[in-house]
């Protein structure tokens, strides 16, 4: 269900509607439609006698593939998208989903029609200005291929599954002792002082010989491994490359505008409301007709009498139609009304309707000046799209066996782009795309010097490339890393000198020297850090990490020295360590912590329930050629 929503609900609405089902995706393993496809002889698994068809599996795989593509965009690693990679995990998720649904059914869980309707009208993707919009709802279902009844059926099944999961997760709890233990560790505070002996002050005083550099280089070959690299030139085709060179005459713009005006009347949309009386309840029909004849408010009558649960709360509002949304009899009656007028009883398969025309839109076309810029851009984009398609059809032939891409680029009127060297991990710009990397490192392109096939990076973005430089994997030449080696040796030598000084300071502190006086005599800055908690970045983070690795001092101070990643030396004196106390947290913090722990416990218990149900289920997985 979610995949068809993604295909048909565009833009923000699609994201919001998909997000509504996020919880069920977690508990049910992304499956919304297992069992909805009917009995298929081509089954891939059977769970307690309930079949999972190959169609179920393929739809779930495609759904997972789209989720991955949404996460990575054009740079999605291709190996993540293969059926071979996805089949196993997705099938296990379908099995887990089936087991959970069966458990919910066995528990007697049901969802009332009223509750399903309440959930539907609260889905943000069906709302406009935070209010349920019947027209958006009906249009969305039509695009997804659902009738209101079939959509409600799917919603009911998934909500029951969510109800079952909620019964597990929301019954979880945590104890105060658990919270106190967590706070004692996570909110522990430490008091310490430290002084940094900077390595930079000694670097200029340290000399490094050529022999030392060569020895270091020989002993650390593993640090200077160069991956295989290529540089490429490429032609990139996008419609926007052609749009800027396209001129559109005002005559063409005006002709397009006149066409819009001519078609405008056909796009007239009518805003309708109705009161639906299901079945053959002639007495109810007569009662509504009588109240309408007496001038009673249509919206209030809809709330009282209409059997259309979704629209009744909106005064019967069912949104706009261009003449093709509602049954023919309904549309014919609506077309005959004036704004504000109410029809007599109209019969369709759904029942008897009283129809009111609320408004008509589209009866006045916009002025030419209002549409001029938009039409100009529209014509430019259309022509650019045609030029893009034409260039794309010629690109492969022009680039085939070309010594360089300069000629094909000139023929097509586009530039030749290039990249610096990059590895199989990718590089900047277009080299970040997984398809480009795979093509560049293909032997026929990288080693044989051939031009790649045309790579379709998206519907309107294509690339063809050639390798212009290839560097095999190996060790970087000494001259390329000499500067790096010299700096590393200097830091090692300077840090070793600092270590002797730091050890001396440590001995003096352990003998009872005052840290502040000692730092001042050594020309160091003493830093004091009280009530410090875990975490931090850079050198400060390294120092805090070292402070929390030390045993808490029984009395006095505990002293240690260590080197930072940059080569500086640190002398640190830990004065005190205090475990965190739950009682020191505010009531809001305590409540939030207990809720977080209970939520984590609930998630763990739900996973345990899933594992238990799956272990007891009779699961048969069909053999396939790939297994």
Coordinates of C-alpha atoms in Angstrom, one line a residue:
X1 CA 0.0 0.0 0.0
X2 CA 2.8 2.4 0.9
X3 CA 4.5 1.9 -2.5
X4 CA 1.3 2.8 -4.4
X5 CA 1.0 5.8 -2.3
X6 CA 4.5 6.9 -3.2
X7 CA 3.8 6.3 -6.8
X8 CA 0.6 8.4 -6.8
X9 CA 0.6 10.9 -4.0
X10 CA 3.2 13.4 -5.1
X11 CA 5.1 16.0 -3.0
X12 CA 4.7 16.7 0.7
X13 CA 1.4 14.9 0.9
X14 CA 3.1 11.6 -0.1
X15 CA 5.7 12.0 2.6
X16 CA 3.1 12.7 5.3
X17 CA 0.8 9.9 4.3
X18 CA 3.8 7.5 4.2
X19 CA 5.0 8.7 7.6
X20 CA 1.5 7.9 9.1
X21 CA 2.3 4.2 8.6
X22 CA 5.9 4.3 9.9
X23 CA 5.1 2.5 13.1
X24 CA 3.5 -0.3 11.3
X25 CA 6.5 -0.6 9.0
X26 CA 8.7 -1.1 12.1
X27 CA 6.5 -3.8 13.8
X28 CA 5.3 -5.5 10.6
X29 CA 8.5 -5.3 8.5
X30 CA 7.3 -2.8 5.9
X31 CA 4.5 -5.1 4.7
X32 CA 1.0 -3.6 4.3
X33 CA -0.3 -5.9 1.7
X34 CA 0.6 -9.5 2.5
X35 CA -2.4 -11.6 1.9
X36 CA -4.1 -8.9 0.0
X37 CA -3.2 -10.3 -3.4
X38 CA -5.4 -13.4 -3.0
X39 CA -4.4 -16.9 -3.4
X40 CA -1.4 -17.3 -5.7
X41 CA -0.1 -20.6 -6.7
X42 CA 3.4 -19.0 -7.0
X43 CA 3.9 -18.9 -3.2
X44 CA 7.3 -18.2 -1.6
X45 CA 6.3 -19.1 2.0
X46 CA 3.5 -20.4 4.2
X47 CA 3.0 -19.3 7.8
X48 CA 0.7 -21.4 9.9
X49 CA -1.2 -22.2 6.7
X50 CA -1.4 -18.6 5.5
X51 CA 0.4 -18.2 2.1
X52 CA 2.8 -15.4 1.2
X53 CA 2.9 -15.2 -2.6
X54 CA 5.7 -14.2 -4.9
X55 CA 3.7 -11.1 -5.7
X56 CA 3.7 -10.2 -2.0
X57 CA 7.4 -10.6 -1.9
X58 CA 8.1 -8.7 -5.1
X59 CA 6.0 -5.7 -4.0
X60 CA 7.7 -5.7 -0.6
X61 CA 11.1 -5.8 -2.2
X62 CA 10.2 -2.9 -4.5
X63 CA 8.9 -1.0 -1.5
X64 CA 12.2 -1.5 0.4
X65 CA 14.2 -0.6 -2.7
X66 CA 12.3 2.7 -3.0
X67 CA 13.0 3.4 0.7
X68 CA 16.7 2.9 0.1
X69 CA 16.6 5.1 -3.0
X70 CA 14.8 7.8 -1.1
X71 CA 17.6 7.7 1.5
X72 CA 20.6 7.7 -0.8
X73 CA 19.2 9.6 -3.9
X74 CA 21.2 9.2 -7.1
X75 CA 24.2 7.9 -5.1
X76 CA 22.5 4.8 -3.9
X77 CA 25.0 1.8 -3.8
X78 CA 23.8 -0.5 -6.5
X79 CA 24.5 -3.7 -4.5
X80 CA 21.9 -2.6 -1.9
X81 CA 19.2 -2.7 -4.5
X82 CA 19.6 -6.2 -6.0
X83 CA 16.8 -8.8 -5.4
X84 CA 19.5 -11.1 -4.2
X85 CA 20.5 -8.7 -1.4
X86 CA 16.9 -7.8 -0.4
X87 CA 15.1 -11.1 -0.8
X88 CA 16.2 -12.8 2.4
X89 CA 15.6 -9.9 4.9
X90 CA 12.4 -8.8 3.3
X91 CA 10.9 -12.3 3.3
X92 CA 11.7 -12.7 7.0
X93 CA 9.9 -9.4 7.6
X94 CA 6.9 -10.6 5.7
X95 CA 6.9 -13.8 7.8
X96 CA 7.2 -11.7 11.0
X97 CA 4.3 -9.5 9.9
X98 CA 2.1 -12.5 9.1
X99 CA 2.8 -14.0 12.5
X100 CA 1.9 -10.8 14.3
X101 CA -1.3 -10.3 12.3
X102 CA -2.4 -13.9 13.1
X103 CA -1.6 -13.3 16.8
X104 CA -3.8 -10.1 16.8
X105 CA -6.6 -12.0 15.1
X106 CA -6.4 -14.9 17.6
X107 CA -6.5 -12.3 20.4
X108 CA -9.9 -11.2 19.2
X109 CA -8.7 -7.7 18.3
X110 CA -11.0 -5.7 16.0
X111 CA -11.3 -2.1 15.0
X112 CA -14.6 -0.3 14.8
X113 CA -15.7 1.4 11.6
X114 CA -16.0 4.7 13.4
X115 CA -12.4 4.4 14.6
X116 CA -11.1 3.6 11.1
X117 CA -13.0 6.7 9.8
X118 CA -11.5 8.8 12.6
X119 CA -8.0 7.6 11.6
X120 CA -8.6 8.3 7.9
X121 CA -9.7 11.9 8.4
X122 CA -6.7 12.6 10.6
X123 CA -4.1 11.5 8.0
X124 CA -2.3 14.8 7.2
X125 CA -1.9 13.8 3.5
X126 CA -5.7 14.0 3.1
X127 CA -5.9 17.4 4.8
X128 CA -5.9 21.0 3.6
X129 CA -5.2 23.7 6.2
X130 CA -5.3 20.9 8.8
X131 CA -8.8 19.9 7.9
X132 CA -9.9 16.7 6.1
X133 CA -10.5 17.4 2.4
X134 CA -12.9 15.0 0.8
X135 CA -11.7 15.9 -2.7
X136 CA -8.0 15.2 -1.9
X137 CA -9.0 12.0 -0.3
X138 CA -11.0 10.8 -3.3
X139 CA -8.5 11.9 -5.8
X140 CA -5.7 10.2 -3.9
X141 CA -7.6 6.9 -3.6
X142 CA -8.4 7.0 -7.3
X143 CA -4.7 7.5 -8.2
X144 CA -3.7 4.6 -5.9
X145 CA -6.3 2.3 -7.4
X146 CA -8.4 2.0 -4.2
X147 CA -12.1 2.4 -3.6
X148 CA -13.1 3.9 -0.3
X149 CA -14.2 0.4 0.9
X150 CA -11.0 -1.3 -0.1
X151 CA -8.8 1.4 1.5
X152 CA -10.8 1.2 4.7
X153 CA -10.3 -2.6 4.7
X154 CA -6.5 -2.2 4.5
X155 CA -6.6 0.5 7.1
X156 CA -8.6 -1.7 9.5
X157 CA -6.2 -4.6 9.1
X158 CA -3.1 -2.4 9.7
X159 CA -4.7 -0.6 12.7
X160 CA -5.5 -3.9 14.4
X161 CA -1.8 -4.9 13.9
X162 CA -0.8 -1.6 15.5
X163 CA -3.3 -2.2 18.3
X164 CA -1.7 -5.5 19.1
X165 CA 1.8 -4.0 19.1
X166 CA 0.7 -1.2 21.3
X167 CA -0.6 -3.7 23.8
X168 CA 2.9 -5.0 24.1
X169 CA 4.9 -1.8 24.0
X170 CA 2.6 0.3 26.1
X171 CA 2.4 -2.2 28.9
X172 CA 6.2 -2.1 29.4
X173 CA 7.5 -0.3 32.5
X174 CA 10.8 0.4 34.2
X175 CA 11.8 0.7 37.9
X176 CA 13.3 3.5 39.7
X177 CA 16.4 1.4 40.4
X178 CA 16.9 1.0 36.6
X179 CA 16.7 4.8 36.3
X180 CA 19.1 5.4 39.2
X181 CA 21.6 3.0 37.8
X182 CA 21.5 4.7 34.4
X183 CA 21.8 8.2 35.8
X184 CA 24.6 7.2 38.1
X185 CA 26.7 6.3 35.0
X186 CA 25.5 8.7 32.3
X187 CA 25.4 11.8 34.6
X188 CA 28.5 11.1 36.6
X189 CA 30.5 14.3 37.3
X190 CA 34.2 14.6 37.8
X191 CA 36.4 17.4 39.0
X192 CA 40.0 17.6 37.6
X193 CA 42.8 20.0 36.7
X194 CA 45.1 19.7 33.8
X195 CA 48.0 21.3 32.0
X196 CA 48.8 20.9 28.3
X197 CA 52.5 20.7 27.2
X198 CA 52.2 21.8 23.5
X199 CA 54.3 19.9 21.0
X200 CA 54.2 22.9 18.6
X201 CA 56.7 24.8 20.7
X202 CA 59.4 22.1 20.0
X203 CA 58.8 21.3 16.4
X204 CA 61.1 24.0 15.0
X205 CA 63.8 22.8 17.3
X206 CA 63.7 19.2 16.0
X207 CA 65.7 18.2 13.0
X208 CA 65.1 15.1 10.8
X209 CA 67.7 13.5 8.5
X210 CA 67.1 12.0 5.1
X211 CA 68.1 8.6 6.5
X212 CA 65.4 8.9 9.2
X213 CA 62.8 9.8 6.6
X214 CA 63.8 6.8 4.4
X215 CA 63.8 4.4 7.4
X216 CA 60.4 5.6 8.5
X217 CA 59.0 5.3 5.0
X218 CA 60.4 1.7 4.7
X219 CA 58.9 0.7 8.1
X220 CA 55.5 2.2 7.5
X221 CA 54.6 1.2 4.0
X222 CA 51.1 0.2 5.1
X223 CA 50.4 3.8 6.0
X224 CA 51.1 5.0 2.5
X225 CA 49.1 2.7 0.4
X226 CA 47.5 4.4 -2.6
X227 CA 44.2 2.9 -3.9
X228 CA 43.7 2.4 -7.6
X229 CA 42.6 5.7 -9.1
X230 CA 41.2 7.1 -12.3
X231 CA 40.5 10.5 -13.7
X232 CA 37.8 10.9 -16.3
X233 CA 36.4 13.3 -18.8
X234 CA 32.7 13.2 -19.4
X235 CA 29.7 14.7 -21.3
X236 CA 26.7 15.4 -19.1
X237 CA 23.3 15.9 -20.7
X238 CA 20.4 17.6 -18.8
X239 CA 17.5 19.6 -20.3
X240 CA 18.6 22.7 -18.5
X241 CA 21.8 22.7 -20.5
X242 CA 19.7 23.5 -23.6
X243 CA 17.1 25.8 -22.0
X244 CA 19.3 28.9 -21.7
X245 CA 19.9 28.9 -25.5
X246 CA 16.3 28.7 -26.5
X247 CA 14.4 31.9 -27.5
X248 CA 10.6 31.9 -27.4
X249 CA 8.8 34.5 -29.5
X250 CA 5.9 36.4 -28.0
X251 CA 3.8 35.1 -30.9
X252 CA 4.4 31.5 -29.7
X253 CA 3.6 32.5 -26.1
X254 CA 0.4 34.2 -27.2
X255 CA -0.7 31.2 -29.3
X256 CA -0.1 28.9 -26.3
X257 CA -2.1 31.3 -24.1
X258 CA -5.0 31.3 -26.6
X259 CA -5.0 27.5 -26.5
X260 CA -5.2 27.6 -22.7
X261 CA -8.1 30.0 -22.9
X262 CA -9.9 27.8 -25.4
X263 CA -9.4 24.8 -23.1
X264 CA -10.4 26.7 -20.0
X265 CA -14.1 26.2 -20.1
X266 CA -13.6 22.4 -20.4
X267 CA -11.6 22.5 -17.1
X268 CA -14.4 24.2 -15.2
X269 CA -14.6 22.5 -11.7
X270 CA -17.7 22.3 -9.5
X271 CA -17.6 22.2 -5.8
X272 CA -20.2 19.8 -4.4
X273 CA -21.8 18.7 -1.1
X274 CA -24.3 15.9 -0.6
X275 CA -26.5 14.1 1.8
X276 CA -26.3 10.4 1.2
X277 CA -29.1 8.0 2.3
X278 CA -28.0 4.4 1.8
X279 CA -30.4 1.6 0.9
X280 CA -34.1 2.1 0.2
X281 CA -35.1 4.2 3.2
X282 CA -37.9 6.2 1.6
X283 CA -39.1 7.6 4.9
X284 CA -35.7 9.1 5.6
X285 CA -35.5 10.5 2.0
X286 CA -38.9 12.1 2.4
X287 CA -37.9 13.6 5.8
X288 CA -34.8 15.2 4.4
X289 CA -36.7 16.5 1.4
X290 CA -39.2 18.1 3.7
X291 CA -36.6 19.8 5.9
X292 CA -34.8 21.1 2.8
X293 CA -38.1 22.5 1.4
X294 CA -38.6 24.2 4.8
X295 CA -35.2 26.0 4.3
X296 CA -33.2 24.2 7.0
X297 CA -29.4 24.4 6.7
X298 CA -28.0 21.9 4.3
X299 CA -24.7 21.4 6.2
X300 CA -26.5 20.7 9.5
X301 CA -28.8 18.2 7.8
X302 CA -25.8 16.5 6.3
X303 CA -24.3 16.1 9.8
X304 CA -27.5 14.7 11.1
X305 CA -28.8 12.5 8.2
X306 CA -25.9 11.6 5.8
X307 CA -24.6 8.1 5.8
X308 CA -21.3 9.2 4.2
X309 CA -19.3 9.3 7.5
X310 CA -16.3 10.9 5.9
X311 CA -18.1 13.9 4.4
X312 CA -20.9 14.4 6.9
X313 CA -18.7 16.0 9.5
X314 CA -17.7 18.6 6.8
X315 CA -21.4 19.5 6.1
X316 CA -21.5 17.0 3.2
X317 CA -18.5 18.6 1.4
X318 CA -17.1 16.1 -1.2
X319 CA -14.8 18.5 -2.9
X320 CA -14.4 19.5 -6.6
X321 CA -15.1 17.6 -9.7
X322 CA -14.3 18.3 -13.4
X323 CA -17.2 16.1 -14.4
X324 CA -15.5 12.7 -14.0
X325 CA -15.2 12.1 -10.2
X326 CA -18.7 11.0 -9.2
X327 CA -21.3 8.6 -10.8
X328 CA -22.9 9.9 -14.1
X329 CA -26.3 10.6 -12.5
X330 CA -24.6 12.6 -9.7
X331 CA -22.5 14.6 -12.2
X332 CA -25.5 15.3 -14.5
X333 CA -27.5 16.6 -11.5
X334 CA -24.6 18.7 -10.3
X335 CA -24.1 20.2 -13.8
X336 CA -27.7 21.4 -13.9
X337 CA -27.6 23.4 -10.6
X338 CA -26.8 27.0 -10.0
X339 CA -24.5 28.0 -7.1
X340 CA -26.3 27.5 -3.8
X341 CA -29.1 25.4 -5.4
X342 CA -29.9 21.9 -4.0
X343 CA -31.1 19.0 -6.2
X344 CA -34.0 16.7 -5.6
X345 CA -33.3 13.0 -4.8
X346 CA -30.7 11.5 -7.1
X347 CA -30.2 7.7 -7.2
X348 CA -26.9 6.0 -7.7
X349 CA -25.5 2.6 -6.7
X350 CA -24.4 4.2 -3.4
X351 CA -27.9 5.2 -2.5
X352 CA -30.0 8.4 -2.7
X353 CA -28.2 11.8 -2.8
X354 CA -29.3 15.4 -2.2
X355 CA -26.7 17.5 -4.0
X356 CA -25.7 21.1 -3.4
X357 CA -23.5 23.2 -5.7
X358 CA -21.3 25.2 -3.4
X359 CA -19.1 27.1 -6.0
X360 CA -17.8 27.0 -9.6
X361 CA -14.1 27.6 -10.3
X362 CA -12.4 28.2 -13.6
X363 CA -15.0 30.4 -15.2
X364 CA -12.6 33.3 -15.7
X365 CA -9.2 32.6 -17.3
X366 CA -6.1 34.6 -16.1
X367 CA -4.9 37.6 -18.1
X368 CA -2.1 37.2 -20.7
X369 CA 0.4 39.1 -18.6
X370 CA -0.3 36.9 -15.6
X371 CA 0.6 33.8 -17.7
X372 CA 3.3 35.2 -19.9
X373 CA 6.4 34.3 -17.9
X374 CA 5.0 30.8 -16.9
X375 CA 4.1 30.0 -20.5
X376 CA 7.5 31.2 -21.8
X377 CA 9.3 29.0 -19.3
X378 CA 7.0 26.1 -20.2
X379 CA 7.8 26.5 -23.9
X380 CA 11.5 26.8 -23.2
X381 CA 11.4 23.7 -21.1
X382 CA 9.5 21.7 -23.7
X383 CA 11.9 22.6 -26.4
X384 CA 14.8 21.9 -24.1
X385 CA 13.4 18.5 -23.4
X386 CA 13.1 17.8 -27.1
X387 CA 16.7 18.9 -27.6
X388 CA 17.8 16.8 -24.7
X389 CA 16.0 13.7 -26.1
X390 CA 17.6 14.3 -29.5
X391 CA 21.1 14.8 -28.1
X392 CA 20.7 11.7 -26.0
X393 CA 19.7 9.6 -29.0
X394 CA 22.9 10.8 -30.8
X395 CA 25.3 10.7 -27.9
X396 CA 26.1 7.0 -28.0
X397 CA 26.9 7.0 -31.7
X398 CA 29.0 10.2 -31.5
X399 CA 31.0 9.0 -28.5
X400 CA 31.6 5.4 -29.7
X401 CA 35.3 4.9 -30.4
X402 CA 36.0 8.6 -30.0
X403 CA 39.6 9.3 -29.0
X404 CA 38.4 12.2 -26.9
X405 CA 35.0 13.5 -26.1
X406 CA 35.8 17.0 -27.4
X407 CA 34.3 16.2 -30.8
X408 CA 31.0 14.8 -29.6
X409 CA 30.6 17.6 -27.2
X410 CA 31.1 20.2 -29.9
X411 CA 28.6 18.4 -32.1
X412 CA 26.0 18.5 -29.4
X413 CA 26.8 22.0 -28.2
X414 CA 27.7 21.0 -24.6
X415 CA 30.9 21.3 -22.6
X416 CA 33.4 18.5 -21.8
X417 CA 33.8 18.2 -18.0
X418 CA 36.6 16.4 -16.1
X419 CA 37.4 15.1 -12.6
X420 CA 40.6 14.8 -10.6
X421 CA 41.8 11.3 -9.7
X422 CA 39.4 9.3 -7.5
X423 CA 39.2 5.8 -6.1
X424 CA 36.5 3.2 -6.1
X425 CA 35.1 5.0 -3.1
X426 CA 34.2 7.8 -5.4
X427 CA 35.2 11.5 -5.7
X428 CA 33.8 15.0 -6.1
X429 CA 30.8 16.0 -8.3
X430 CA 29.6 13.3 -10.8
X431 CA 32.3 10.9 -9.5
X432 CA 30.2 10.6 -6.3
X433 CA 27.6 8.6 -8.3
X434 CA 27.9 4.9 -7.9
X435 CA 27.0 4.2 -11.6
X436 CA 29.8 6.6 -12.7
X437 CA 32.3 4.9 -10.5
X438 CA 31.4 1.4 -11.6
X439 CA 31.6 2.5 -15.3
X440 CA 35.0 4.2 -14.8
X441 CA 36.6 1.2 -13.2
X442 CA 35.1 -1.3 -15.7
X443 CA 38.1 -3.0 -17.4
X444 CA 36.9 -2.2 -20.9
X445 CA 36.8 1.5 -20.0
X446 CA 39.7 1.8 -17.5
X447 CA 42.2 -0.6 -19.2
X448 CA 41.1 -0.8 -22.9
X449 CA 40.4 2.9 -23.3
X450 CA 36.9 2.6 -24.5
X451 CA 34.1 5.1 -24.0
X452 CA 31.5 4.0 -21.5
X453 CA 27.9 3.3 -22.4
X454 CA 25.5 6.1 -21.9
X455 CA 24.7 6.1 -18.1
X456 CA 21.2 7.2 -17.1
X457 CA 21.7 8.7 -13.7
X458 CA 18.0 9.8 -13.6
X459 CA 15.1 10.3 -16.0
X460 CA 16.7 13.6 -17.2
X461 CA 20.4 13.2 -16.4
X462 CA 22.7 11.1 -18.5
X463 CA 26.5 10.8 -18.7
X464 CA 29.1 9.2 -21.0
X465 CA 32.7 9.1 -19.9
X466 CA 36.3 8.1 -20.8
X467 CA 39.2 7.5 -18.5
X468 CA 42.0 10.0 -19.0
X469 CA 44.4 8.8 -16.4
X470 CA 44.8 5.5 -14.5
X471 CA 47.0 4.9 -11.5
X472 CA 47.2 1.3 -10.2
X473 CA 47.1 0.6 -6.5
X474 CA 50.5 0.7 -4.8
X475 CA 52.6 2.8 -2.4
X476 CA 52.7 6.6 -2.7
X477 CA 56.2 7.6 -3.9
X478 CA 58.4 8.9 -1.1
X479 CA 58.5 12.4 -2.5
X480 CA 54.7 12.7 -2.4
X481 CA 54.6 11.8 1.3
X482 CA 58.0 13.2 2.5
X483 CA 56.4 16.3 4.1
X484 CA 53.9 14.1 6.0
X485 CA 56.7 11.8 7.2
X486 CA 58.9 14.7 8.4
X487 CA 56.1 16.2 10.4
X488 CA 55.2 12.8 11.9
X489 CA 58.9 12.2 12.9
X490 CA 59.2 15.7 14.4
X491 CA 56.0 15.2 16.4
X492 CA 57.2 11.8 17.7
X493 CA 60.6 13.3 18.8
X494 CA 59.0 16.4 20.3
X495 CA 56.4 14.3 22.1
X496 CA 59.1 12.0 23.5
X497 CA 60.9 15.1 24.9
X498 CA 57.6 16.3 26.4
X499 CA 57.0 12.9 28.0
X500 CA 60.1 13.2 30.1
X501 CA 59.0 16.6 31.3
X502 CA 55.4 15.4 31.9
X503 CA 56.7 12.4 33.9
X504 CA 58.7 14.8 36.1
X505 CA 55.6 16.9 36.8
X506 CA 53.6 13.8 37.6
X507 CA 56.2 12.7 40.2
X508 CA 56.2 16.1 41.8
X509 CA 52.4 16.2 42.0
X510 CA 52.3 12.7 43.5
X511 CA 54.9 13.9 46.1
X512 CA 52.5 16.6 47.2
X513 CA 53.4 19.6 45.1
X514 CA 50.7 22.2 44.4
X515 CA 49.5 22.0 40.8
X516 CA 48.9 25.7 40.4
X517 CA 52.3 26.7 41.7
X518 CA 54.0 24.0 39.7
X519 CA 52.3 25.0 36.4
X520 CA 53.2 28.7 37.0
X521 CA 56.9 27.8 37.6
X522 CA 56.9 25.7 34.4
X523 CA 55.2 28.5 32.3
X524 CA 52.1 26.3 31.7
X525 CA 48.4 27.3 31.9
X526 CA 46.5 25.3 34.5
X527 CA 42.9 24.5 33.4
X528 CA 40.3 23.6 36.0
X529 CA 37.3 21.5 35.0
X530 CA 34.6 21.0 37.7
X531 CA 31.3 19.2 37.4
X532 CA 32.4 17.7 34.1
X533 CA 30.3 15.1 32.4
X534 CA 31.2 12.6 29.7
X535 CA 31.6 13.8 26.1
X536 CA 33.2 16.5 24.2
X537 CA 35.1 17.1 20.9
X538 CA 38.6 17.6 19.7
X539 CA 41.4 17.7 22.3
X540 CA 39.0 18.7 25.1
X541 CA 37.0 15.5 24.3
X542 CA 40.2 13.4 24.5
X543 CA 41.1 14.9 27.9
X544 CA 37.6 14.2 29.3
X545 CA 37.7 10.6 28.0
X546 CA 41.1 10.1 29.8
X547 CA 39.7 11.6 33.0
X548 CA 36.7 9.2 33.0
X549 CA 39.0 6.2 32.4
X550 CA 40.8 6.8 35.7
X551 CA 39.7 5.1 38.9
X552 CA 38.0 7.5 41.4
X553 CA 40.6 8.6 44.0
X554 CA 40.1 7.3 47.5
X555 CA 41.7 10.5 48.9
X556 CA 43.7 13.4 47.5
X557 CA 44.2 13.3 43.7
X558 CA 45.0 10.7 41.1
X559 CA 47.5 11.8 38.5
X560 CA 48.3 10.6 35.0
X561 CA 50.0 11.8 31.9
X562 CA 49.2 10.9 28.3
X563 CA 49.7 12.1 24.7
X564 CA 46.9 13.5 22.6
X565 CA 46.3 12.5 19.0
X566 CA 48.1 15.7 17.9
X567 CA 51.3 14.9 20.0
X568 CA 50.7 17.3 22.9
X569 CA 51.3 15.9 26.4
X570 CA 48.8 16.4 29.1
X571 CA 49.3 16.1 32.9
X572 CA 45.9 15.5 34.6
X573 CA 45.0 15.4 38.3
X574 CA 41.6 13.9 39.1
X575 CA 40.3 15.4 42.4
X576 CA 36.8 13.9 42.8
X577 CA 34.2 11.7 41.0
X578 CA 30.5 11.7 41.9
X579 CA 27.9 9.4 40.5
X580 CA 24.8 11.0 39.0
X581 CA 21.8 11.1 41.3
X582 CA 18.2 10.8 40.0
X583 CA 16.9 12.9 42.8
X584 CA 18.9 15.9 41.5
X585 CA 17.0 15.8 38.2
X586 CA 13.9 18.0 37.8
X587 CA 10.5 16.3 37.9
X588 CA 10.2 16.8 34.1
X589 CA 13.6 15.2 33.5
X590 CA 12.8 12.2 35.7
X591 CA 9.5 11.7 33.9
X592 CA 11.2 12.0 30.5
X593 CA 13.9 9.5 31.6
X594 CA 11.3 7.0 32.9
X595 CA 9.3 7.3 29.7
X596 CA 12.5 6.7 27.6
X597 CA 13.5 3.7 29.6
X598 CA 9.9 2.3 29.4
X599 CA 9.9 2.9 25.6
X600 CA 13.2 1.1 25.2
X601 CA 11.9 -1.8 27.3
X602 CA 8.7 -1.9 25.2
X603 CA 10.6 -2.1 22.0
X604 CA 12.7 -4.9 23.4
X605 CA 9.6 -6.8 24.6
X606 CA 8.0 -6.4 21.2
X607 CA 11.1 -7.8 19.5
X608 CA 11.0 -10.7 22.0
X609 CA 7.3 -11.3 21.3
X610 CA 8.0 -11.4 17.5
X611 CA 10.9 -13.8 18.1
X612 CA 8.7 -16.1 20.3
X613 CA 5.8 -16.1 17.9
X614 CA 8.1 -16.8 14.9
X615 CA 9.8 -19.6 16.8
X616 CA 6.5 -21.3 17.4
X617 CA 5.1 -20.7 14.0
X618 CA 4.9 -23.4 11.3
X619 CA 6.9 -21.7 8.5
X620 CA 7.6 -23.3 5.2
X621 CA 9.8 -21.5 2.7
X622 CA 9.6 -22.6 -0.9
X623 CA 12.8 -23.6 -2.6
X624 CA 13.9 -21.3 -5.4
X625 CA 16.7 -21.5 -8.0
X626 CA 18.6 -18.8 -6.1
X627 CA 18.5 -20.6 -2.8

